[in-house]
XYZ file of N, CA and C in Angstrom:
804
model
N -27.188 15.720 -49.705
C -27.240 14.832 -48.079
C -27.393 15.876 -47.523
N -28.520 15.600 -46.640
C -28.996 16.569 -45.409
C -28.072 16.922 -44.062
N -27.993 17.889 -43.309
C -27.333 18.302 -42.255
C -27.471 17.382 -41.621
N -28.854 16.910 -41.192
C -28.758 15.814 -40.325
C -28.005 14.328 -40.469
N -27.637 14.173 -41.674
C -27.064 12.668 -42.449
C -25.612 13.247 -41.904
N -25.397 14.616 -42.284
C -23.710 14.878 -41.982
C -23.510 14.689 -40.795
N -24.022 15.122 -39.756
C -23.749 14.950 -38.455
C -23.479 13.195 -37.789
N -24.694 12.505 -38.375
C -24.553 11.594 -38.177
C -23.332 10.706 -38.363
N -23.070 10.643 -39.570
C -21.367 10.597 -40.220
C -20.281 10.887 -39.711
N -20.364 12.111 -38.986
C -19.473 12.371 -38.411
C -19.360 11.790 -37.099
N -20.272 11.760 -36.289
C -20.405 10.938 -34.989
C -20.012 9.475 -35.019
N -20.524 8.941 -35.991
C -19.984 7.756 -36.130
C -18.400 7.417 -36.447
N -17.955 8.136 -37.768
C -16.566 8.591 -37.783
C -15.328 8.879 -36.354
N -16.192 9.684 -35.464
C -15.773 9.916 -34.177
C -15.528 8.788 -33.340
N -16.767 8.154 -33.297
C -16.613 6.794 -32.456
C -15.614 6.016 -32.767
N -15.721 5.686 -34.330
C -14.865 4.571 -35.189
C -13.430 5.026 -34.489
N -13.076 6.257 -34.443
C -11.583 6.754 -34.304
C -11.021 6.612 -33.008
N -12.410 6.316 -32.298
C -12.247 6.568 -30.876
C -11.934 4.945 -30.091
N -12.803 4.559 -31.083
C -12.696 2.629 -30.848
C -11.406 2.451 -31.362
N -10.846 2.609 -32.625
C -9.114 2.618 -33.045
C -8.241 2.776 -31.917
N -8.494 4.198 -31.862
C -7.359 4.514 -30.944
C -7.525 3.273 -29.579
N -8.335 3.393 -29.032
C -8.426 2.476 -27.669
C -7.989 0.920 -27.792
N -8.566 0.535 -29.268
C -7.655 -0.762 -29.437
C -6.395 -0.745 -29.844
N -5.871 0.423 -30.302
C -4.593 0.480 -30.991
C -3.681 0.730 -29.184
N -3.858 1.322 -28.347
C -3.696 1.342 -26.719
C -3.812 -0.079 -26.204
N -4.512 -0.762 -26.260
C -4.848 -2.155 -25.189
C -4.146 -2.814 -25.594
N -4.186 -3.289 -27.650
C -2.781 -3.997 -27.958
C -1.427 -3.621 -27.538
N -1.336 -2.216 -27.566
C 0.119 -1.578 -27.013
C 0.251 -2.619 -25.232
N -0.249 -2.118 -24.443
C -0.305 -2.698 -23.491
C 0.030 -3.836 -23.377
N -0.821 -5.099 -23.939
C -0.640 -6.369 -24.346
C 0.469 -6.667 -24.626
N 1.070 -6.104 -25.635
C 2.313 -6.376 -26.031
C 3.449 -6.133 -25.080
N 3.176 -4.580 -24.456
C 4.581 -4.810 -23.605
C 4.522 -5.691 -22.065
N 3.389 -6.126 -21.966
C 2.885 -7.024 -20.895
C 3.442 -8.644 -21.330
N 3.459 -8.723 -22.689
C 3.791 -10.427 -23.189
C 5.423 -9.992 -23.092
N 6.143 -8.725 -23.633
C 7.795 -8.958 -23.700
C 8.229 -8.950 -22.212
N 7.662 -8.443 -21.031
C 7.750 -8.493 -19.886
C 7.983 -9.669 -19.270
N 6.757 -10.267 -19.584
C 6.806 -11.696 -19.227
C 7.848 -12.728 -20.204
N 7.949 -12.162 -20.974
C 8.855 -13.228 -21.661
C 10.058 -12.834 -21.286
N 10.585 -11.509 -21.491
C 12.069 -11.069 -20.291
C 11.723 -11.968 -19.272
N 11.208 -12.224 -18.253
C 11.592 -12.466 -16.987
C 11.547 -13.840 -16.946
N 11.297 -14.647 -18.112
C 11.109 -16.029 -18.029
C 10.014 -17.188 -17.636
N 9.181 -16.084 -17.536
C 7.646 -16.595 -16.988
C 7.122 -17.374 -18.136
N 7.827 -17.703 -19.700
C 7.121 -18.850 -20.464
C 8.129 -20.005 -20.413
N 8.733 -19.396 -20.043
C 9.843 -21.039 -19.639
C 9.428 -22.048 -18.540
N 9.064 -22.989 -19.816
C 8.036 -23.928 -19.545
C 8.972 -25.286 -18.524
N 10.050 -24.970 -19.367
C 10.835 -26.557 -19.146
C 11.503 -25.683 -17.335
N 12.147 -24.838 -17.406
C 12.818 -24.458 -16.223
C 11.713 -24.014 -15.029
N 10.247 -23.706 -15.245
C 9.254 -24.236 -14.253
C 9.218 -25.308 -13.864
N 8.939 -26.458 -14.770
C 8.578 -27.720 -14.591
C 9.953 -28.296 -13.241
N 11.083 -27.495 -13.334
C 12.177 -28.385 -12.953
C 12.232 -27.870 -11.773
N 11.625 -26.522 -11.322
C 11.152 -26.368 -10.068
C 10.328 -26.904 -9.294
N 9.626 -27.393 -9.512
C 8.084 -27.922 -9.093
C 8.949 -29.118 -8.346
N 9.381 -30.214 -8.365
C 9.765 -31.100 -7.255
C 10.675 -30.770 -6.580
N 10.949 -29.535 -6.794
C 12.409 -28.903 -5.522
C 11.095 -28.365 -4.297
N 10.120 -27.598 -4.861
C 9.204 -27.064 -4.382
C 8.280 -28.033 -3.755
N 7.861 -28.993 -3.973
C 7.304 -30.378 -3.478
C 8.090 -30.704 -2.371
N 9.532 -30.961 -2.992
C 10.476 -31.483 -1.670
C 10.508 -30.252 -0.057
N 10.613 -29.193 -0.610
C 10.485 -28.228 0.358
C 9.308 -28.287 1.397
N 7.876 -28.274 0.523
C 6.837 -28.447 1.561
C 6.478 -29.645 2.612
N 6.883 -30.862 1.919
C 7.085 -31.929 2.545
C 8.171 -32.013 3.772
N 8.884 -31.157 3.678
C 9.703 -30.978 4.582
C 9.168 -29.917 5.877
N 8.332 -29.530 5.098
C 7.534 -28.184 6.518
C 6.441 -29.250 7.226
N 6.366 -30.280 7.257
C 5.190 -30.864 7.487
C 5.558 -32.541 8.031
N 5.018 -31.831 9.729
C 4.023 -31.239 9.915
C 4.590 -30.070 10.895
N 3.708 -29.069 10.778
C 4.404 -27.950 11.905
C 4.565 -28.368 13.234
N 5.964 -27.654 13.659
C 6.265 -27.830 15.029
C 6.148 -26.612 15.576
N 5.159 -26.610 16.855
C 5.144 -25.272 17.827
C 5.538 -25.714 19.122
N 6.204 -26.039 19.091
C 7.316 -26.672 20.365
C 7.109 -25.201 20.752
N 8.048 -24.287 20.115
C 8.639 -22.891 20.766
C 7.454 -22.039 20.962
N 6.031 -22.415 20.842
C 5.040 -21.439 20.430
C 5.024 -20.082 21.484
N 5.496 -20.611 22.551
C 5.147 -19.431 23.522
C 6.166 -18.628 23.437
N 7.390 -18.945 23.297
C 8.538 -17.687 22.617
C 7.850 -17.061 21.640
N 6.846 -16.955 20.556
C 6.478 -16.413 19.590
C 5.890 -15.152 20.261
N 5.179 -15.377 21.661
C 3.784 -14.357 22.275
C 4.932 -12.819 22.037
N 5.857 -12.521 22.398
C 6.440 -11.416 22.581
C 6.789 -10.869 20.921
N 7.337 -11.396 20.101
C 7.854 -11.240 18.726
C 6.243 -10.750 17.997
N 5.169 -11.502 18.376
C 4.076 -10.659 17.709
C 3.452 -9.757 18.200
N 3.205 -9.483 19.442
C 3.634 -8.219 20.061
C 3.977 -7.440 19.575
N 5.422 -7.541 19.233
C 6.269 -6.391 19.026
C 5.266 -6.247 17.364
N 5.571 -6.815 16.817
C 4.576 -6.860 15.271
C 3.719 -5.766 15.098
N 2.414 -6.179 15.985
C 1.443 -5.730 16.182
C 1.554 -4.082 16.686
N 2.576 -4.024 17.591
C 2.832 -2.549 18.209
C 3.432 -1.638 16.984
N 4.529 -2.469 16.354
C 5.255 -2.134 15.515
C 4.256 -1.322 14.241
N 3.318 -2.429 13.788
C 2.415 -1.910 12.609
C 1.625 -0.406 13.124
N 0.940 -0.616 14.230
C 0.497 0.550 15.099
C 1.053 1.594 14.470
N 2.067 1.755 15.508
C 2.737 2.933 16.183
C 3.731 3.450 14.575
N 3.731 2.791 13.470
C 4.065 3.294 12.130
C 3.209 3.567 11.721
N 1.809 3.129 11.792
C 0.554 3.885 11.006
C 0.302 5.320 11.431
N 0.684 4.824 12.874
C 0.336 6.696 13.502
C 1.118 7.519 12.956
N 2.722 6.863 12.933
C 3.477 8.276 12.933
C 3.220 8.757 11.005
N 2.982 7.782 10.567
C 2.559 7.901 9.019
C 1.446 8.958 8.963
N 0.380 8.718 9.515
C -0.850 9.663 9.837
C -0.471 11.091 10.408
N -0.009 11.007 11.132
C 0.719 12.400 11.607
C 1.346 13.119 10.819
N 2.371 12.569 9.940
C 3.031 13.288 9.017
C 2.493 13.584 7.893
N 1.302 12.702 7.749
C 0.702 12.596 5.989
C -0.079 14.035 5.865
N -0.927 14.243 7.293
C -1.885 15.024 7.065
C -1.419 16.601 6.616
N -0.266 17.099 7.228
C 0.188 18.267 7.132
C 0.645 18.526 5.948
N 1.547 17.149 4.920
C 2.227 17.352 4.095
C 0.890 17.061 2.908
N -0.008 16.245 3.473
C -1.699 16.308 1.961
C -1.786 17.347 1.805
N -2.241 18.316 2.811
C -2.733 19.791 2.435
C -1.517 20.786 1.346
N -0.303 20.863 2.108
C 0.845 21.278 1.246
C 0.460 20.400 -0.324
N 0.175 19.087 -0.421
C 0.180 18.301 -1.713
C -1.009 18.155 -2.857
N -2.026 19.180 -2.478
C -3.500 19.342 -2.813
C -3.103 20.497 -3.604
N -3.646 20.957 -4.659
C -4.037 21.950 -5.295
C -4.778 22.652 -4.748
N -5.741 22.508 -4.090
C -7.107 23.575 -3.822
C -6.828 23.785 -2.224
N -5.950 23.605 -1.601
C -5.475 23.834 -0.353
C -3.938 24.495 0.045
N -2.870 24.234 -1.134
C -1.476 24.603 -0.898
C -1.553 26.192 -1.037
N -0.196 26.540 -0.286
C -0.488 27.934 -0.353
C 0.270 28.739 -1.932
N 0.981 27.820 -2.473
C 1.890 27.535 -3.716
C 2.524 27.066 -4.406
N 2.501 27.526 -6.024
C 2.853 26.411 -6.858
C 4.109 25.359 -5.980
N 5.044 26.243 -5.957
C 7.068 25.920 -5.581
C 6.027 24.853 -4.355
N 5.573 25.033 -3.467
C 5.367 24.228 -2.095
C 4.322 23.349 -2.828
N 3.570 23.406 -3.710
C 2.511 21.907 -4.175
C 4.070 21.083 -4.652
N 4.816 21.458 -5.588
C 5.709 20.681 -6.394
C 6.960 19.978 -5.161
N 7.184 20.814 -4.158
C 8.170 20.240 -3.447
C 7.296 19.083 -2.729
N 5.890 19.567 -2.130
C 5.214 18.112 -1.258
C 5.311 17.131 -2.157
N 4.755 17.251 -3.022
C 4.341 16.127 -4.377
C 5.957 14.806 -4.456
N 7.311 16.174 -4.577
C 8.549 15.364 -4.508
C 8.586 14.498 -3.472
N 8.403 15.278 -2.614
C 8.512 14.578 -1.061
C 7.994 13.038 -0.776
N 6.385 13.326 -1.444
C 5.869 12.147 -1.076
C 6.504 11.002 -2.165
N 6.743 11.274 -3.252
C 7.018 10.887 -4.696
C 8.367 10.230 -3.986
N 9.269 10.809 -2.988
C 10.765 10.230 -2.638
C 10.320 9.302 -1.672
N 9.875 9.156 -0.707
C 9.721 8.754 0.661
C 9.009 7.228 -0.131
N 8.110 7.532 -1.195
C 7.314 6.057 -1.676
C 8.226 5.134 -2.558
N 9.042 6.190 -3.075
C 9.983 5.152 -3.864
C 11.059 4.119 -2.974
N 11.608 4.697 -1.823
C 12.562 3.973 -1.068
C 11.741 2.387 -0.703
N 11.704 1.312 -0.631
C 11.430 0.363 0.031
C 11.549 0.257 1.097
N 10.341 -0.396 2.534
C 10.491 -0.185 3.681
C 11.909 -1.284 3.645
N 12.137 -2.435 3.424
C 13.293 -2.722 3.727
C 14.315 -2.102 3.450
N 14.560 -1.466 2.562
C 15.822 -0.908 2.735
C 16.046 0.738 3.958
N 15.025 0.977 4.057
C 15.152 2.021 4.477
C 15.079 1.484 6.336
N 14.215 0.118 6.550
C 14.768 -0.780 7.747
C 15.928 -1.110 7.622
N 17.034 -1.489 7.005
C 18.476 -1.741 6.840
C 19.264 -0.033 7.322
N 18.718 0.667 6.683
C 19.165 2.313 7.308
C 19.201 2.880 9.087
N 17.578 2.538 9.333
C 17.488 2.755 10.641
C 18.272 1.716 11.624
N 18.244 0.739 11.445
C 18.907 -0.819 11.754
C 20.247 -0.134 12.181
N 21.226 0.706 10.858
C 22.265 0.797 11.251
C 22.438 2.221 11.921
N 21.242 2.877 12.102
C 21.694 3.841 12.863
C 21.021 3.966 14.449
N 20.502 3.057 14.464
C 19.559 3.405 15.706
C 19.878 1.797 16.748
N 20.187 1.081 16.146
C 20.350 0.014 16.677
C 18.905 -1.293 16.052
N 19.057 -2.545 16.907
C 17.777 -3.555 16.520
C 16.972 -2.920 17.249
N 16.204 -4.173 16.853
C 14.886 -3.895 18.056
C 13.530 -3.208 16.910
N 12.396 -3.082 17.391
C 11.111 -2.298 17.177
C 11.102 -1.000 16.385
N 11.968 -0.316 17.357
C 12.390 0.885 17.024
C 12.548 1.368 15.430
N 13.563 0.984 14.869
C 13.720 1.086 13.169
C 12.672 0.783 12.479
N 11.542 -0.446 12.666
C 11.108 -1.132 12.003
C 9.941 -0.325 12.103
N 9.579 0.536 13.284
C 8.701 1.585 13.059
C 9.159 2.929 12.265
N 10.406 3.071 12.326
C 10.217 4.397 11.609
C 10.641 3.949 10.391
N 11.125 2.892 9.612
C 11.259 2.412 8.177
C 9.267 2.380 7.908
N 8.874 1.644 8.820
C 7.501 1.295 8.145
C 6.527 2.857 7.823
N 6.710 3.395 9.072
C 6.463 4.793 8.788
C 6.476 6.200 8.221
N 7.901 6.023 7.823
C 8.538 7.180 6.646
C 8.085 6.174 5.475
N 7.994 5.441 4.814
C 7.737 4.988 3.427
C 6.169 4.991 3.589
N 5.273 4.452 4.281
C 3.939 4.602 4.143
C 3.465 6.103 4.341
N 4.258 7.418 4.667
C 4.006 8.601 4.683
C 3.770 9.060 3.046
N 4.508 8.625 2.209
C 4.658 8.643 1.021
C 3.289 7.943 -0.042
N 2.682 6.950 0.716
C 1.097 6.509 0.213
C 0.203 7.304 0.513
N 0.093 7.258 1.950
C -1.146 7.371 2.801
C -0.739 9.201 1.973
N -0.205 10.131 2.312
C 0.065 11.397 1.715
C -0.515 12.058 0.580
N -0.222 10.726 -0.122
C -0.737 10.365 -1.865
C -1.980 10.634 -1.866
N -2.547 9.934 -1.116
C -4.257 9.428 -1.035
C -5.120 10.358 -0.126
N -4.560 11.320 0.946
C -4.735 11.841 1.405
C -4.943 13.529 0.400
N -3.665 13.604 -0.402
C -3.952 14.460 -0.928
C -4.801 14.689 -2.079
N -5.032 13.274 -2.709
C -6.103 13.203 -3.641
C -7.483 13.116 -3.296
N -7.804 13.161 -1.956
C -9.127 13.147 -1.451
C -9.580 14.524 -1.048
N -8.444 15.216 -0.517
C -8.865 16.601 -0.394
C -9.078 17.745 -1.778
N -8.263 17.094 -3.201
C -8.657 17.846 -4.531
C -10.043 17.600 -4.592
N -10.640 16.445 -4.596
C -11.729 16.039 -4.589
C -13.026 16.422 -3.553
N -12.627 17.476 -2.646
C -13.576 18.066 -1.902
C -14.603 18.946 -2.032
N -15.943 18.922 -2.100
C -16.504 19.730 -2.834
C -15.904 21.150 -2.493
N -16.277 21.842 -3.331
C -16.241 23.243 -3.214
C -16.829 24.355 -2.719
N -18.297 23.512 -2.567
C -19.453 24.355 -2.153
C -18.704 25.042 -0.448
N -18.481 23.951 0.304
C -18.457 24.240 1.909
C -17.431 25.101 1.736
N -16.242 24.991 1.160
C -14.696 25.885 1.218
C -15.233 27.129 1.237
N -15.812 27.560 -0.271
C -16.311 28.648 -0.452
C -16.985 29.837 0.407
N -18.071 28.890 0.954
C -18.801 29.512 1.920
C -18.353 29.672 3.102
N -17.106 29.076 3.329
C -16.365 29.443 5.033
C -15.201 30.809 4.473
N -14.781 30.651 3.058
C -14.038 31.818 2.958
C -14.967 33.169 2.796
N -16.367 33.243 2.215
C -17.297 33.958 2.165
C -17.535 34.505 3.473
N -17.485 33.698 4.373
C -17.918 34.145 5.752
C -16.663 34.858 6.633
N -15.585 34.637 6.071
C -14.846 35.815 6.505
C -13.510 34.938 7.279
N -13.876 33.061 7.368
C -13.077 32.089 7.661
C -11.456 32.369 7.786
N -10.813 32.455 8.046
C -9.123 32.395 8.111
C -9.022 31.028 7.001
N -7.964 31.200 6.886
C -7.264 29.487 6.187
C -7.417 28.376 6.985
N -6.881 28.648 8.065
C -6.741 27.615 9.089
C -8.443 27.434 9.281
N -9.762 27.909 9.459
C -10.984 27.858 9.622
C -11.061 27.031 8.757
N -10.835 27.837 7.244
C -11.276 27.202 5.752
C -10.725 25.817 6.052
N -9.708 24.975 6.209
C -9.648 23.632 6.350
C -10.341 22.776 7.481
N -10.268 23.601 8.825
C -10.705 22.872 9.696
C -12.378 22.763 9.778
N -13.280 23.551 8.877
C -14.597 23.341 9.002
C -15.122 23.445 7.422
N -14.505 23.710 6.528
C -14.864 23.475 4.941
C -14.296 22.250 4.533
N -13.335 21.553 4.764
C -12.281 20.123 4.162
C -12.443 19.142 4.893
N -11.832 19.514 6.339
C -11.268 17.678 7.183
C -12.836 17.091 7.368
N -14.053 17.981 7.270
C -15.365 17.462 7.701
C -15.503 16.372 6.554
N -15.178 17.127 5.143
C -15.679 16.386 4.290
C -14.735 14.985 4.281
N -12.941 14.746 3.830
C -12.955 14.315 3.709
C -12.374 13.217 5.172
N -12.546 13.441 6.368
C -11.947 12.995 7.595
C -12.402 10.973 7.225
N -13.946 10.808 6.564
C -14.365 9.261 6.679
C -13.082 8.921 5.821
N -12.922 9.048 4.386
C -11.821 8.956 3.231
C -10.292 8.476 4.326
N -9.845 9.781 5.057
C -8.812 9.597 5.825
C -8.794 8.592 6.557
N -9.634 8.143 7.281
C -9.945 6.819 8.737
C -9.656 5.843 7.790
N -10.774 5.573 6.532
C -10.493 4.354 5.221
C -8.847 4.409 5.326
N -8.452 4.994 4.511
C -6.893 4.960 4.091
C -6.113 4.431 5.502
N -6.110 4.861 6.292
C -5.029 4.665 7.582
C -5.363 3.567 7.756
N -6.784 3.055 7.978
C -6.789 1.852 8.269
C -6.110 0.407 7.417
N -6.739 0.572 6.071
C -6.228 0.154 5.110
C -4.307 -0.380 5.107
N -4.236 0.992 5.632
C -2.380 1.061 5.470
C -2.344 0.010 6.545
N -2.998 0.411 8.117
C -2.734 -0.495 8.636
C -2.079 -1.734 8.659
N -3.382 -2.147 7.879
C -3.714 -3.686 7.180
C -2.527 -4.435 6.673
N -2.062 -3.613 5.597
C -0.699 -3.232 4.864
C 0.647 -3.361 6.089
N 0.760 -2.343 6.745
C 1.851 -2.261 7.784
C 1.949 -3.637 8.640
N 1.091 -4.129 8.664
C 1.120 -5.757 10.251
C 1.792 -6.200 8.741
N 1.374 -6.404 7.580
C 2.032 -7.880 7.092
C 3.538 -7.280 6.630
N 3.794 -6.312 6.219
C 5.028 -5.706 5.935
C 6.268 -5.440 7.732
N 5.610 -5.532 8.881
C 6.157 -5.656 9.407
C 6.692 -6.739 10.094
N 5.881 -7.969 9.241
C 6.483 -9.485 9.841
C 8.251 -9.517 8.833
N 8.079 -9.051 7.928
C 9.046 -9.233 7.199
C 10.337 -7.787 7.396
N 9.741 -7.047 8.289
C 11.245 -6.083 8.870
C 11.751 -6.709 9.767
N 11.665 -7.682 10.599
C 12.202 -8.592 11.091
C 13.758 -9.412 10.623
N 13.602 -9.719 9.397
C 14.520 -10.127 8.546
C 15.491 -9.501 8.210
N 15.616 -8.210 8.549
C 16.695 -7.355 8.215
C 17.249 -6.335 10.027
N 16.273 -7.551 11.173
C 17.232 -7.049 12.452
C 16.265 -5.995 13.089
N 14.710 -5.908 12.833
C 13.895 -4.707 13.039
C 13.145 -5.235 13.832
N 13.116 -6.861 14.656
C 12.574 -7.340 15.307
C 11.293 -8.007 15.133
N 10.395 -8.629 15.887
C 9.054 -8.662 15.578
C 8.788 -10.387 15.208
N 8.195 -10.688 14.602
C 7.821 -12.446 14.521
C 8.806 -12.782 13.180
N 8.769 -11.780 12.349
C 9.737 -12.265 10.915
C 11.009 -12.520 11.760
N 11.929 -11.563 12.728
C 13.138 -11.788 13.035
C 12.802 -13.754 13.630
N 12.241 -14.323 14.359
C 11.919 -15.786 14.531
C 11.655 -16.079 13.359
N 11.114 -16.027 12.203
C 11.076 -16.451 10.984
C 12.068 -16.395 10.320
N 13.117 -15.588 10.800
C 14.453 -15.577 9.849
C 15.154 -16.441 10.227
N 15.416 -16.535 11.718
C 16.312 -17.867 11.981
C 16.051 -18.795 12.348
N 14.861 -19.289 12.126
C 14.456 -21.001 11.768
C 14.651 -20.927 10.349
N 14.654 -20.263 9.636
C 15.112 -20.524 7.666
C 16.608 -20.654 7.991
N 17.347 -20.149 9.118
C 18.819 -20.197 8.656
C 19.522 -21.139 9.028
N 18.355 -22.030 10.090
C 18.950 -23.436 10.641
C 18.273 -24.714 9.948
N 17.410 -24.039 9.082
C 16.639 -24.763 8.036
C 15.732 -25.800 9.017
N 15.028 -25.156 9.930
C 13.924 -25.857 10.797
C 12.524 -25.301 9.884
N 12.630 -26.429 8.785
C 11.169 -25.851 8.034
C 9.599 -26.121 8.800
N 9.892 -27.279 9.874
C 8.665 -27.986 10.478
C 8.235 -26.304 11.233
N 9.475 -25.388 11.863
C 9.283 -24.688 13.015
C 8.624 -23.806 11.795
N 9.234 -23.111 10.915
C 9.029 -22.004 9.856
C 7.563 -22.173 9.214
N 6.800 -23.444 9.060
C 5.639 -23.334 9.147
C 4.256 -23.226 10.222
N 4.920 -23.472 11.125
C 4.179 -23.171 12.397
C 4.066 -21.972 12.013
N 5.374 -21.231 12.154
C 5.205 -19.935 12.211
C 4.606 -18.948 11.349
N 4.898 -19.325 9.904
C 3.693 -18.947 8.754
C 2.093 -18.790 9.508
N 1.816 -20.076 9.554
C 0.416 -20.294 10.331
C 0.164 -19.177 11.316
N 0.943 -18.864 12.248
C 0.895 -18.395 13.134
C 0.378 -16.974 12.450
N 1.723 -16.493 11.527
C 1.357 -15.280 10.788
C 0.000 -14.968 10.360
N -0.604 -16.240 9.579
C -2.103 -16.221 8.480
C -2.368 -16.174 9.603
N -2.900 -16.367 10.895
C -4.002 -16.056 11.239
C -4.024 -14.958 12.365
N -2.963 -14.608 12.276
C -2.842 -12.963 12.941
C -3.134 -11.922 12.091
N -2.913 -12.208 10.580
C -3.224 -11.364 9.553
C -4.676 -11.233 9.658
N -5.430 -12.746 9.721
C -7.013 -12.718 9.453
C -7.435 -12.033 10.318
N -6.854 -12.087 11.214
C -7.361 -11.555 12.516
C -7.674 -9.895 12.772
N -6.478 -9.206 12.005
C -6.212 -7.921 11.933
C -7.058 -7.583 11.031
N -7.309 -8.305 9.627
C -8.334 -7.960 8.389
C -9.474 -7.738 8.917
N -10.095 -8.913 10.090
C -11.560 -8.903 10.353
C -11.737 -7.639 11.187
N -10.983 -7.331 12.254
C -10.674 -6.057 12.941
C -10.908 -4.860 12.551
N -10.030 -4.644 11.365
C -10.158 -3.733 10.250
C -11.484 -3.254 9.361
N -11.939 -4.417 8.988
C -13.008 -4.211 8.402
C -14.317 -3.735 9.474
N -13.935 -4.355 10.596
C -15.031 -3.971 11.652
C -14.972 -2.170 11.598
N -13.530 -1.744 12.098
C -13.262 -0.209 11.966
C -14.185 0.102 10.965
N -13.948 -0.437 9.387
C -14.385 0.717 8.546
C -15.826 0.888 8.960
N -16.649 -0.576 9.098
C -18.062 -0.312 9.206
C -18.506 0.762 9.912
N -17.521 1.200 10.905
C -18.215 2.132 11.925
C -17.254 3.098 11.301
N -16.281 3.255 10.686
C -16.541 4.603 9.697
C -17.343 5.516 8.814
N -18.373 4.377 8.669
C -19.086 4.861 7.334
C -20.333 4.947 7.751
């Protein structure tokens, strides 16, 4: 057997082994997903079928939508929009320094890197609703606890994405800045930030979209906004008013998505 045929057989064996490993991983993932679906009862067809009539009854009680109090929803909508903008701005401001500390190529020390990553993981692991409850207890009702909750929770996600963008920055401009005798701050300003700024802007806009949706829920824990009006209608079982508020929220989400798409195109 020639050397070429031996090499060919080795390559085939390697490819077959890689395919077998990939197939085993896929089967394992599907098995885990199937077990989770069974555990939560998603395969319980009888229970799902029993819930169908209840959902249809609830939907019938929600129509036609009642817009009688629509004028009183204007301020809560403005509160929700302001909450999402302020929360995102707070998150971006806090995320930028944390991202540089949490990126391997810009952190001053491995210990600081681990601490920054731990802080981002911690902030990301606490749901904004829990933070909202904590801040409502701390500073009272209104939009302020919603802004603080959305901002701090968003730091965990925005900071992570910022750090990953920084780690993927091209090293050539960074090395050129260092070779020219630039200080560490100048290296960041001229070698790193110009490369990652479009990505940072894109991530911030996406997060603003998410925060607007999340801010509608924050009202349910007393953090103001249109969610507070929605929760009030639910408590007194005014389902026609609930459907009207949901339609207003849907309209606002659509407008926010369209505006954010326009902003992203400008940053490309």
